[in-house]
PDB file of C-alpha atoms and ligand atoms in Angstrom:
ATOM      1  CA  MET A   1      -9.535  -8.370   7.942  1.00 98.00           C
ATOM      2  CA  ARG A   2      -7.751 -11.571   8.844  1.00 98.00           C
ATOM      3  CA  VAL A   3      -4.578 -13.010   7.320  1.00 98.00           C
ATOM      4  CA  LEU A   4      -5.131 -16.679   6.455  1.00 98.00           C
ATOM      5  CA  GLY A   5      -1.735 -17.064   4.830  1.00 99.00           C
ATOM      6  CA  SER A   6       1.167 -14.617   4.892  1.00 99.00           C
ATOM      7  CA  ALA A   7       3.735 -16.596   2.877  1.00 99.00           C
ATOM      8  CA  ALA A   8       4.229 -16.534  -0.887  1.00 98.00           C
ATOM      9  CA  GLY A   9       3.783 -19.632  -3.056  1.00 98.00           C
ATOM     10  CA  GLY A  10       5.372 -22.672  -1.409  1.00 98.00           C
ATOM     11  CA  GLY A  11       4.596 -21.483   2.115  1.00 98.00           C
ATOM     12  CA  LEU A  12       7.046 -21.923   4.994  1.00 98.00           C
ATOM     13  CA  PRO A  13       8.607 -24.471   5.045  1.00 98.00           C
ATOM     14  CA  GLN A  14       8.398 -25.189   1.328  1.00 98.00           C
ATOM     15  CA  TRP A  15       8.370 -28.920   0.556  1.00 98.00           C
ATOM     16  CA  ASN A  16      11.487 -28.903  -1.675  1.00 96.00           C
ATOM     17  CA  CYS A  17      13.427 -26.185   0.119  1.00 97.00           C
ATOM     18  CA  GLY A  18      16.475 -26.707   2.311  1.00 96.00           C
ATOM     19  CA  GLY A  19      17.220 -23.016   2.752  1.00 96.00           C
ATOM     20  CA  PRO A  20      17.862 -21.724   6.274  1.00 97.00           C
ATOM     21  CA  ASN A  21      14.318 -20.429   6.902  1.00 98.00           C
ATOM     22  CA  SER A  22      12.655 -23.643   5.717  1.00 98.00           C
ATOM     23  CA  LEU A  23      15.106 -25.771   7.740  1.00 98.00           C
ATOM     24  CA  ARG A  24      14.404 -23.798  10.898  1.00 98.00           C
ATOM     25  CA  ALA A  25      10.636 -23.784  10.386  1.00 98.00           C
ATOM     26  CA  ARG A  26      10.697 -27.536   9.760  1.00 98.00           C
ATOM     27  CA  ALA A  27      12.678 -28.057  12.963  1.00 98.00           C
ATOM     28  CA  GLY A  28      10.009 -26.193  14.930  1.00 97.00           C
ATOM     29  CA  ASP A  29      12.094 -23.062  15.634  1.00 97.00           C
ATOM     30  CA  LEU A  30       9.700 -20.746  17.467  1.00 95.00           C
ATOM     31  CA  GLU A  31      11.213 -17.686  15.762  1.00 96.00           C
ATOM     32  CA  LEU A  32      10.086 -19.003  12.365  1.00 97.00           C
ATOM     33  CA  PRO A  33       6.605 -20.483  12.724  1.00 96.00           C
ATOM     34  CA  ALA A  34       5.189 -22.284   9.678  1.00 97.00           C
ATOM     35  CA  ARG A  35       3.195 -20.035   7.336  1.00 98.00           C
ATOM     36  CA  ASN A  36       0.438 -20.777   4.895  1.00 98.00           C
ATOM     37  CA  GLN A  37       0.314 -19.676   1.273  1.00 98.00           C
ATOM     38  CA  PRO A  38      -1.218 -16.266   0.541  1.00 98.00           C
ATOM     39  CA  SER A  39      -4.830 -15.452   1.310  1.00 98.00           C
ATOM     40  CA  ILE A  40      -6.744 -12.954   3.408  1.00 98.00           C
ATOM     41  CA  THR A  41     -10.371 -12.713   4.422  1.00 98.00           C
ATOM     42  CA  ILE A  42     -12.452  -9.586   5.012  1.00 98.00           C
ATOM     43  CA  SER A  43     -15.718  -9.023   6.858  1.00 98.00           C
ATOM     44  CA  ALA A  44     -17.973  -6.021   7.389  1.00 97.00           C
ATOM     45  CA  GLY A  45     -18.333  -7.258  10.977  1.00 96.00           C
ATOM     46  CA  ASP A  46     -21.614  -9.115  10.469  1.00 96.00           C
ATOM     47  CA  GLY A  47     -20.180 -12.642  10.620  1.00 97.00           C
ATOM     48  CA  ARG A  48     -19.942 -13.044   6.846  1.00 98.00           C
ATOM     49  CA  TRP A  49     -16.632 -13.052   4.987  1.00 98.00           C
ATOM     50  CA  SER A  50     -15.100 -12.713   1.544  1.00 98.00           C
ATOM     51  CA  LEU A  51     -11.782 -14.226   0.546  1.00 98.00           C
ATOM     52  CA  ILE A  52      -9.077 -12.445  -1.352  1.00 99.00           C
ATOM     53  CA  ASN A  53      -7.347 -15.185  -3.346  1.00 98.00           C
ATOM     54  CA  ALA A  54      -7.742 -18.923  -2.910  1.00 98.00           C
ATOM     55  CA  SER A  55      -4.471 -20.511  -1.842  1.00 98.00           C
ATOM     56  CA  PRO A  56      -3.571 -24.187  -2.158  1.00 98.00           C
ATOM     57  CA  ASP A  57      -3.709 -24.292   1.679  1.00 98.00           C
ATOM     58  CA  LEU A  58      -7.353 -23.301   1.783  1.00 98.00           C
ATOM     59  CA  ARG A  59      -8.514 -26.542   3.374  1.00 97.00           C
ATOM     60  CA  GLN A  60      -6.359 -25.959   6.477  1.00 97.00           C
ATOM     61  CA  GLN A  61      -7.108 -22.228   6.381  1.00 98.00           C
ATOM     62  CA  PHE A  62     -10.842 -22.916   6.576  1.00 98.00           C
ATOM     63  CA  ALA A  63     -10.298 -25.513   9.285  1.00 97.00           C
ATOM     64  CA  SER A  64      -8.310 -23.165  11.500  1.00 96.00           C
ATOM     65  CA  PHE A  65     -10.634 -20.147  11.348  1.00 98.00           C
ATOM     66  CA  ALA A  66     -13.992 -20.513  13.092  1.00 97.00           C
ATOM     67  CA  GLY A  67     -15.391 -17.470  11.276  1.00 97.00           C
ATOM     68  CA  LEU A  68     -15.477 -19.528   8.093  1.00 97.00           C
ATOM     69  CA  HIS A  69     -16.963 -22.728   9.499  1.00 97.00           C
ATOM     70  CA  PRO A  70     -20.333 -23.928   8.227  1.00 96.00           C
ATOM     71  CA  LYS A  71     -23.384 -23.347  10.379  1.00 93.00           C
ATOM     72  CA  PRO A  72     -23.880 -26.515  12.483  1.00 95.00           C
ATOM     73  CA  GLY A  73     -26.338 -28.927  10.906  1.00 97.00           C
ATOM     74  CA  THR A  74     -26.055 -27.262   7.495  1.00 95.00           C
ATOM     75  CA  ARG A  75     -23.700 -26.923   4.567  1.00 93.00           C
ATOM     76  CA  ALA A  76     -24.019 -23.149   4.605  1.00 92.00           C
ATOM     77  CA  LEU A  77     -20.752 -21.234   4.833  1.00 94.00           C
ATOM     78  CA  PRO A  78     -20.799 -17.504   5.700  1.00 97.00           C
ATOM     79  CA  LEU A  79     -18.819 -16.795   2.508  1.00 98.00           C
ATOM     80  CA  ASP A  80     -19.899 -14.149  -0.017  1.00 98.00           C
ATOM     81  CA  LYS A  81     -17.139 -13.694  -2.596  1.00 98.00           C
ATOM     82  CA  VAL A  82     -13.750 -14.957  -3.631  1.00 98.00           C
ATOM     83  CA  VAL A  83     -11.790 -12.155  -5.272  1.00 99.00           C
ATOM     84  CA  LEU A  84      -8.754 -12.994  -7.438  1.00 99.00           C
ATOM     85  CA  THR A  85      -5.927 -10.484  -7.819  1.00 98.00           C
ATOM     86  CA  ASN A  86      -4.055 -12.578 -10.385  1.00 98.00           C
ATOM     87  CA  ALA A  87      -4.059 -16.086 -11.845  1.00 98.00           C
ATOM     88  CA  ASP A  88      -0.870 -17.322 -10.143  1.00 98.00           C
ATOM     89  CA  LEU A  89      -1.244 -20.866  -8.890  1.00 98.00           C
ATOM     90  CA  ASP A  90      -0.703 -19.815  -5.275  1.00 98.00           C
ATOM     91  CA  HIS A  91      -3.799 -17.587  -5.635  1.00 98.00           C
ATOM     92  CA  VAL A  92      -6.146 -19.910  -7.527  1.00 98.00           C
ATOM     93  CA  LEU A  93      -5.462 -23.587  -6.741  1.00 98.00           C
ATOM     94  CA  GLY A  94      -7.714 -23.313  -3.686  1.00 98.00           C
ATOM     95  CA  LEU A  95     -10.705 -22.791  -5.983  1.00 98.00           C
ATOM     96  CA  LEU A  96     -10.513 -26.489  -6.795  1.00 97.00           C
ATOM     97  CA  ILE A  97     -10.838 -27.226  -3.075  1.00 94.00           C
ATOM     98  CA  MET A  98     -14.107 -25.233  -3.057  1.00 95.00           C
ATOM     99  CA  ARG A  99     -15.781 -27.181  -5.838  1.00 93.00           C
ATOM    100  CA  GLU A 100     -18.342 -29.104  -3.778  1.00 92.00           C
ATOM    101  CA  ALA A 101     -20.646 -26.104  -3.433  1.00 91.00           C
ATOM    102  CA  LEU A 102     -20.847 -23.100  -5.695  1.00 93.00           C
ATOM    103  CA  ASP A 103     -22.995 -20.791  -3.608  1.00 93.00           C
ATOM    104  CA  TYR A 104     -20.362 -18.055  -3.536  1.00 97.00           C
ATOM    105  CA  ARG A 105     -19.228 -15.781  -6.372  1.00 98.00           C
ATOM    106  CA  ILE A 106     -15.755 -15.386  -7.855  1.00 98.00           C
ATOM    107  CA  VAL A 107     -14.762 -11.853  -8.912  1.00 98.00           C
ATOM    108  CA  SER A 108     -11.793 -11.092 -11.170  1.00 98.00           C
ATOM    109  CA  SER A 109     -10.797  -9.220 -14.291  1.00 98.00           C
ATOM    110  CA  ALA A 110     -11.690 -10.695 -17.686  1.00 98.00           C
ATOM    111  CA  TRP A 111      -7.983 -11.413 -18.286  1.00 98.00           C
ATOM    112  CA  ILE A 112      -7.731 -13.531 -15.137  1.00 98.00           C
ATOM    113  CA  ARG A 113     -10.978 -15.420 -15.800  1.00 98.00           C
ATOM    114  CA  ASP A 114     -10.040 -16.113 -19.424  1.00 98.00           C
ATOM    115  CA  ALA A 115      -6.514 -17.261 -18.535  1.00 98.00           C
ATOM    116  CA  LEU A 116      -7.995 -19.766 -16.094  1.00 98.00           C
ATOM    117  CA  LEU A 117     -10.997 -20.996 -18.042  1.00 98.00           C
ATOM    118  CA  GLN A 118      -9.649 -21.010 -21.593  1.00 97.00           C
ATOM    119  CA  HIS A 119      -6.515 -22.944 -20.788  1.00 96.00           C
ATOM    120  CA  ASN A 120      -7.541 -25.288 -17.975  1.00 97.00           C
ATOM    121  CA  ALA A 121     -10.657 -27.393 -18.398  1.00 97.00           C
ATOM    122  CA  VAL A 122     -10.754 -28.212 -14.687  1.00 97.00           C
ATOM    123  CA  PHE A 123     -11.420 -24.577 -13.720  1.00 98.00           C
ATOM    124  CA  ARG A 124     -14.505 -24.578 -15.962  1.00 97.00           C
ATOM    125  CA  LEU A 125     -16.223 -26.284 -13.021  1.00 96.00           C
ATOM    126  CA  MET A 126     -16.474 -22.718 -11.700  1.00 97.00           C
ATOM    127  CA  ALA A 127     -17.448 -20.979 -14.940  1.00 97.00           C
ATOM    128  CA  SER A 128     -21.010 -20.310 -13.781  1.00 97.00           C
ATOM    129  CA  ILE A 129     -19.959 -18.362 -10.669  1.00 98.00           C
ATOM    130  CA  PHE A 130     -17.336 -16.086 -12.263  1.00 98.00           C
ATOM    131  CA  ASN A 131     -18.133 -12.371 -12.301  1.00 98.00           C
ATOM    132  CA  VAL A 132     -15.916 -10.077 -14.303  1.00 98.00           C
ATOM    133  CA  VAL A 133     -15.351  -6.413 -13.460  1.00 98.00           C
ATOM    134  CA  GLN A 134     -13.318  -3.708 -15.179  1.00 98.00           C
ATOM    135  CA  LEU A 135     -10.379  -1.953 -13.587  1.00 98.00           C
ATOM    136  CA  GLY A 136     -11.749   0.813 -11.368  1.00 97.00           C
ATOM    137  CA  GLU A 137     -15.335  -0.480 -11.522  1.00 98.00           C
ATOM    138  CA  PRO A 138     -16.815  -0.585  -8.010  1.00 98.00           C
ATOM    139  CA  PHE A 139     -18.386  -3.838  -6.781  1.00 98.00           C
ATOM    140  CA  GLU A 140     -19.790  -4.991  -3.460  1.00 98.00           C
ATOM    141  CA  LEU A 141     -17.428  -7.191  -1.514  1.00 98.00           C
ATOM    142  CA  ASP A 142     -20.070  -8.365   0.950  1.00 97.00           C
ATOM    143  CA  ALA A 143     -23.697  -9.380   0.465  1.00 94.00           C
ATOM    144  CA  ALA A 144     -24.955  -6.487   2.613  1.00 94.00           C
ATOM    145  CA  GLY A 145     -23.066  -3.888   0.562  1.00 96.00           C
ATOM    146  CA  ARG A 146     -21.182  -2.329   3.469  1.00 98.00           C
ATOM    147  CA  LEU A 147     -17.849  -2.805   1.745  1.00 98.00           C
ATOM    148  CA  GLU A 148     -17.145  -1.429  -1.694  1.00 98.00           C
ATOM    149  CA  ALA A 149     -14.219  -2.853  -3.634  1.00 98.00           C
ATOM    150  CA  GLN A 150     -12.407  -2.035  -6.828  1.00 98.00           C
ATOM    151  CA  PHE A 151      -9.366  -3.283  -8.690  1.00 98.00           C
ATOM    152  CA  PHE A 152      -6.435  -1.124  -9.710  1.00 98.00           C
ATOM    153  CA  PRO A 153      -3.561  -2.309 -11.920  1.00 97.00           C
ATOM    154  CA  THR A 154      -0.182  -3.009 -10.358  1.00 97.00           C
ATOM    155  CA  PRO A 155       2.791  -3.355 -12.682  1.00 94.00           C
ATOM    156  CA  GLY A 156       3.422  -7.099 -12.889  1.00 95.00           C
ATOM    157  CA  LYS A 157       3.887 -10.138 -15.047  1.00 95.00           C
ATOM    158  CA  ALA A 158       1.637 -12.868 -16.398  1.00 97.00           C
ATOM    159  CA  PRO A 159       1.698 -16.102 -14.377  1.00 97.00           C
ATOM    160  CA  THR A 160       4.530 -18.422 -15.413  1.00 95.00           C
ATOM    161  CA  TRP A 161       2.152 -21.221 -16.467  1.00 97.00           C
ATOM    162  CA  VAL A 162       0.276 -19.045 -18.991  1.00 97.00           C
ATOM    163  CA  GLN A 163       3.090 -16.781 -20.242  1.00 96.00           C
ATOM    164  CA  ALA A 164       3.584 -18.701 -23.487  1.00 96.00           C
ATOM    165  CA  LEU A 165      -0.165 -18.723 -24.212  1.00 96.00           C
ATOM    166  CA  VAL A 166      -1.456 -15.226 -23.421  1.00 97.00           C
ATOM    167  CA  ALA A 167       0.074 -11.764 -23.749  1.00 97.00           C
ATOM    168  CA  ASN A 168       0.468  -9.855 -20.497  1.00 97.00           C
ATOM    169  CA  ALA A 169      -1.920  -6.927 -19.910  1.00 97.00           C
ATOM    170  CA  PRO A 170      -2.633  -4.392 -17.165  1.00 97.00           C
ATOM    171  CA  GLU A 171      -5.529  -6.622 -16.061  1.00 98.00           C
ATOM    172  CA  SER A 172      -3.278  -9.583 -15.222  1.00 98.00           C
ATOM    173  CA  THR A 173      -1.921  -8.276 -11.912  1.00 98.00           C
ATOM    174  CA  LEU A 174      -4.237  -6.314  -9.674  1.00 98.00           C
ATOM    175  CA  GLY A 175      -4.391  -4.553  -6.384  1.00 98.00           C
ATOM    176  CA  LEU A 176      -7.652  -4.437  -4.480  1.00 99.00           C
ATOM    177  CA  ARG A 177      -9.034  -1.360  -2.746  1.00 99.00           C
ATOM    178  CA  VAL A 178     -11.717  -2.016  -0.122  1.00 98.00           C
ATOM    179  CA  THR A 179     -13.659   0.930   1.299  1.00 98.00           C
ATOM    180  CA  GLU A 180     -16.034   0.737   4.238  1.00 98.00           C
ATOM    181  CA  ARG A 181     -18.921   2.834   2.921  1.00 98.00           C
ATOM    182  CA  ALA A 182     -20.057   4.161   6.318  1.00 97.00           C
ATOM    183  CA  SER A 183     -16.666   5.512   7.389  1.00 97.00           C
ATOM    184  CA  GLY A 184     -14.867   5.939   4.068  1.00 98.00           C
ATOM    185  CA  ARG A 185     -11.902   4.068   5.530  1.00 98.00           C
ATOM    186  CA  ARG A 186      -9.767   2.115   3.082  1.00 98.00           C
ATOM    187  CA  LEU A 187      -7.713  -1.023   2.994  1.00 98.00           C
ATOM    188  CA  VAL A 188      -5.492  -1.899   0.064  1.00 98.00           C
ATOM    189  CA  TYR A 189      -4.184  -5.373  -0.778  1.00 98.00           C
ATOM    190  CA  ALA A 190      -1.431  -5.619  -3.397  1.00 98.00           C
ATOM    191  CA  PRO A 191       0.622  -8.831  -3.203  1.00 98.00           C
ATOM    192  CA  GLY A 192       2.384  -8.405  -6.576  1.00 98.00           C
ATOM    193  CA  ILE A 193       4.204  -5.144  -7.356  1.00 98.00           C
ATOM    194  CA  GLN A 194       7.012  -5.103  -9.922  1.00 98.00           C
ATOM    195  CA  THR A 195       7.581  -1.334  -9.867  1.00 97.00           C
ATOM    196  CA  TYR A 196       6.128   1.609  -7.968  1.00 97.00           C
ATOM    197  CA  ASP A 197       4.741   4.228 -10.339  1.00 96.00           C
ATOM    198  CA  ASP A 198       3.048   7.500  -9.356  1.00 96.00           C
ATOM    199  CA  ALA A 199      -0.485   6.121  -9.731  1.00 97.00           C
ATOM    200  CA  LEU A 200       0.332   3.245  -7.416  1.00 97.00           C
ATOM    201  CA  ILE A 201       1.914   5.505  -4.790  1.00 97.00           C
ATOM    202  CA  THR A 202      -1.187   7.723  -4.866  1.00 98.00           C
ATOM    203  CA  GLU A 203      -3.410   4.653  -4.379  1.00 98.00           C
ATOM    204  CA  LEU A 204      -1.304   3.341  -1.498  1.00 98.00           C
ATOM    205  CA  GLU A 205      -1.075   6.760   0.130  1.00 98.00           C
ATOM    206  CA  ALA A 206      -4.867   7.115   0.246  1.00 98.00           C
ATOM    207  CA  ALA A 207      -5.289   3.869   2.218  1.00 98.00           C
ATOM    208  CA  ASP A 208      -5.555   3.697   6.002  1.00 98.00           C
ATOM    209  CA  VAL A 209      -4.135   0.170   5.984  1.00 98.00           C
ATOM    210  CA  ARG A 210      -2.131  -1.453   3.203  1.00 98.00           C
ATOM    211  CA  PHE A 211      -0.792  -4.961   2.671  1.00 98.00           C
ATOM    212  CA  VAL A 212       1.865  -4.987  -0.030  1.00 98.00           C
ATOM    213  CA  ASP A 213       4.257  -7.275  -1.870  1.00 98.00           C
ATOM    214  CA  GLY A 214       6.954  -8.428   0.549  1.00 98.00           C
ATOM    215  CA  THR A 215       8.072 -11.447  -1.480  1.00 98.00           C
ATOM    216  CA  PHE A 216      11.824 -10.868  -1.535  1.00 98.00           C
ATOM    217  CA  PHE A 217      14.265  -8.707   0.385  1.00 98.00           C
ATOM    218  CA  GLN A 218      16.967  -8.912  -2.286  1.00 98.00           C
ATOM    219  CA  ASP A 219      16.874  -9.312  -6.028  1.00 97.00           C
ATOM    220  CA  ASP A 220      19.045 -12.443  -6.120  1.00 96.00           C
ATOM    221  CA  GLU A 221      17.563 -14.241  -3.127  1.00 96.00           C
ATOM    222  CA  LEU A 222      16.262 -17.202  -5.112  1.00 95.00           C
ATOM    223  CA  SER A 223      19.288 -17.748  -7.343  1.00 95.00           C
ATOM    224  CA  LYS A 224      21.507 -18.047  -4.261  1.00 94.00           C
ATOM    225  CA  LEU A 225      19.597 -21.236  -3.377  1.00 92.00           C
ATOM    226  CA  ARG A 226      18.792 -22.390  -6.890  1.00 93.00           C
ATOM    227  CA  PRO A 227      21.418 -21.232  -9.401  1.00 95.00           C
ATOM    228  CA  GLY A 228      19.818 -19.986 -12.607  1.00 96.00           C
ATOM    229  CA  ALA A 229      16.565 -18.953 -10.884  1.00 95.00           C
ATOM    230  CA  PRO A 230      15.141 -15.597 -12.042  1.00 96.00           C
ATOM    231  CA  ASP A 231      15.661 -12.515  -9.939  1.00 97.00           C
ATOM    232  CA  ALA A 232      12.889 -10.868  -7.921  1.00 98.00           C
ATOM    233  CA  ARG A 233      12.086  -8.178 -10.487  1.00 97.00           C
ATOM    234  CA  ALA A 234      11.884 -10.716 -13.320  1.00 96.00           C
ATOM    235  CA  MET A 235       9.362 -12.625 -11.190  1.00 97.00           C
ATOM    236  CA  GLY A 236       7.217  -9.500 -10.838  1.00 97.00           C
ATOM    237  CA  HIS A 237       8.274  -8.532  -7.316  1.00 98.00           C
ATOM    238  CA  LEU A 238      10.257  -5.428  -6.434  1.00 98.00           C
ATOM    239  CA  PRO A 239      12.572  -6.403  -3.569  1.00 98.00           C
ATOM    240  CA  ILE A 240      12.212  -4.669  -0.197  1.00 98.00           C
ATOM    241  CA  GLY A 241      15.822  -3.641   0.392  1.00 98.00           C
ATOM    242  CA  GLY A 242      18.172  -1.159  -1.214  1.00 96.00           C
ATOM    243  CA  GLU A 243      17.798   2.435  -2.325  1.00 95.00           C
ATOM    244  CA  ALA A 244      15.414   1.471  -5.117  1.00 96.00           C
ATOM    245  CA  GLY A 245      13.564  -1.099  -3.022  1.00 98.00           C
ATOM    246  CA  SER A 246       9.992  -0.884  -1.763  1.00 98.00           C
ATOM    247  CA  LEU A 247      10.835  -0.007   1.843  1.00 98.00           C
ATOM    248  CA  ALA A 248      12.250   3.319   0.684  1.00 97.00           C
ATOM    249  CA  ARG A 249       8.804   4.146  -0.769  1.00 96.00           C
ATOM    250  CA  LEU A 250       6.621   2.674   1.942  1.00 97.00           C
ATOM    251  CA  GLY A 251       8.330   3.991   5.071  1.00 90.00           C
ATOM    252  CA  GLU A 252       7.066   7.487   4.183  1.00 88.00           C
ATOM    253  CA  LEU A 253       3.380   6.672   3.892  1.00 97.00           C
ATOM    254  CA  PRO A 254       0.792   7.576   6.559  1.00 96.00           C
ATOM    255  CA  GLY A 255      -1.352   4.874   8.184  1.00 97.00           C
ATOM    256  CA  ARG A 256      -0.391   1.247   8.695  1.00 98.00           C
ATOM    257  CA  THR A 257       1.714  -0.809   6.270  1.00 98.00           C
ATOM    258  CA  PHE A 258       2.378  -4.563   6.308  1.00 98.00           C
ATOM    259  CA  TYR A 259       4.418  -6.761   4.007  1.00 98.00           C
ATOM    260  CA  ILE A 260       2.658  -9.958   2.901  1.00 99.00           C
ATOM    261  CA  HIS A 261       3.242 -12.725   0.286  1.00 99.00           C
ATOM    262  CA  ILE A 262       6.638 -13.314   1.907  1.00 99.00           C
ATOM    263  CA  ASN A 263       8.809 -15.919   0.219  1.00 98.00           C
ATOM    264  CA  ASN A 264      10.457 -18.594   2.338  1.00 98.00           C
ATOM    265  CA  THR A 265      13.892 -17.204   1.349  1.00 98.00           C
ATOM    266  CA  ASN A 266      13.172 -13.760   2.833  1.00 98.00           C
ATOM    267  CA  PRO A 267      15.263 -12.863   5.906  1.00 98.00           C
ATOM    268  CA  ILE A 268      12.444 -10.698   7.362  1.00 98.00           C
ATOM    269  CA  LEU A 269      10.744 -13.958   8.379  1.00 98.00           C
ATOM    270  CA  ASP A 270      13.157 -14.001  11.327  1.00 98.00           C
ATOM    271  CA  ALA A 271      12.182 -11.082  13.565  1.00 96.00           C
ATOM    272  CA  ARG A 272      15.762 -10.967  14.922  1.00 96.00           C
ATOM    273  CA  SER A 273      17.391 -10.462  11.525  1.00 98.00           C
ATOM    274  CA  GLU A 274      19.010  -7.159  10.535  1.00 98.00           C
ATOM    275  CA  GLU A 275      16.483  -6.860   7.728  1.00 98.00           C
ATOM    276  CA  ALA A 276      13.518  -7.216  10.100  1.00 98.00           C
ATOM    277  CA  THR A 277      15.077  -4.540  12.310  1.00 98.00           C
ATOM    278  CA  LEU A 278      15.196  -2.154   9.336  1.00 98.00           C
ATOM    279  CA  LEU A 279      11.468  -2.676   8.802  1.00 98.00           C
ATOM    280  CA  ARG A 280      10.671  -1.994  12.450  1.00 98.00           C
ATOM    281  CA  ARG A 281      12.665   1.239  12.308  1.00 97.00           C
ATOM    282  CA  ALA A 282      10.691   2.300   9.245  1.00 97.00           C
ATOM    283  CA  GLY A 283       7.408   1.465  10.990  1.00 97.00           C
ATOM    284  CA  VAL A 284       6.461  -1.235   8.487  1.00 98.00           C
ATOM    285  CA  GLY A 285       4.989  -4.500   9.796  1.00 98.00           C
ATOM    286  CA  VAL A 286       5.329  -8.101   8.694  1.00 98.00           C
ATOM    287  CA  ALA A 287       2.003  -9.929   8.313  1.00 98.00           C
ATOM    288  CA  GLN A 288       1.612 -13.187  10.258  1.00 98.00           C
ATOM    289  CA  ASP A 289      -0.932 -15.947   9.758  1.00 98.00           C
ATOM    290  CA  GLY A 290      -3.872 -15.149  12.019  1.00 98.00           C
ATOM    291  CA  LEU A 291      -3.156 -11.407  12.160  1.00 98.00           C
ATOM    292  CA  GLU A 292      -6.377  -9.435  12.393  1.00 98.00           C
ATOM    293  CA  VAL A 293      -6.609  -5.749  11.491  1.00 98.00           C
ATOM    294  CA  GLU A 294      -9.649  -3.568  12.004  1.00 97.00           C
ATOM    295  CA  LEU A 295     -10.181  -0.549   9.792  1.00 93.00           C
TER     296      LEU A 295
HETATM  297  C1  MLT B   1       4.640 -15.184  -7.897  1.00 63.90           C
HETATM  298  O1  MLT B   1       4.075 -14.671  -6.937  1.00 63.90           O
HETATM  299  O2  MLT B   1       5.564 -14.607  -8.491  1.00 63.90           O
HETATM  300  C2  MLT B   1       4.213 -16.505  -8.383  1.00 63.90           C
HETATM  301  O3  MLT B   1       3.302 -17.092  -7.509  1.00 63.90           O
HETATM  302  C3  MLT B   1       5.420 -17.342  -8.589  1.00 63.90           C
HETATM  303  C4  MLT B   1       5.164 -18.462  -9.527  1.00 63.90           C
HETATM  304  O4  MLT B   1       4.680 -18.240 -10.649  1.00 63.90           O
HETATM  305  O5  MLT B   1       5.473 -19.604  -9.121  1.00 63.90           O
HETATM  306 MN1   MN B   2       2.814 -15.775  -5.632  1.00 63.90          MN
END
């Protein structure tokens, strides 16, 4: 598994942001390297890959990862599937960058497909390659069938752009479980978690490696920079810090844990911050662009 983008929507620096992290990243501060918007890619080790979410930075993400380059002299990409865990713009705008060839498949829930296709004519370019699966229904992540995947619901909210048009449902915000069939080892990817319920903890606990929502450290991080902005929970992201925060739940789990989908306001982006130190003490990592993890 390789991290193509570890930041949340907007990336680091974000174009309209003058917050301290964006300022430092823009100035080339080596402690805060630029980060792409959220996407990961997974391979069974046979040179073929599937993407989890299609970020607006996909063009650069393809360019900078040789594993996803076309075979010389062809237009054949070693790409099997593009799996969508929600319909947020930072997870789907990259689909429009992949419109020149449709020899891959998109996999999502019916809710996510319908939100995209029924309300945005431009996404209908991809209608023929959408595959819908139910929550908990196993599907093959790779063409060879070495990796089995399934969606589980994570408490969340409908994307801002479609909130007025479609009612939220458990199928709107998903986590993805990927199991290597030969070894039974599991990776879980869950970039949007509004609350941790028992079912979610059980799912996370059973994974050998998990990448989870690390959007905000504090609830009011965004409104400090942009007065009137919603808090983290209202945006569908439980903050990391505090007694009720996600770190208190995750520090206990066996295996390896990484925060991902990190907003440009989050102090953990600076490895020397107090907040980053707390994570290290709890044994929880911070995903970086280019990080590779083997199951
Ligand atoms: C999120 O992760 O909460 C969304 O990408 C934010 C948004 O809707 O802009
Ligand atoms: Mn997002």
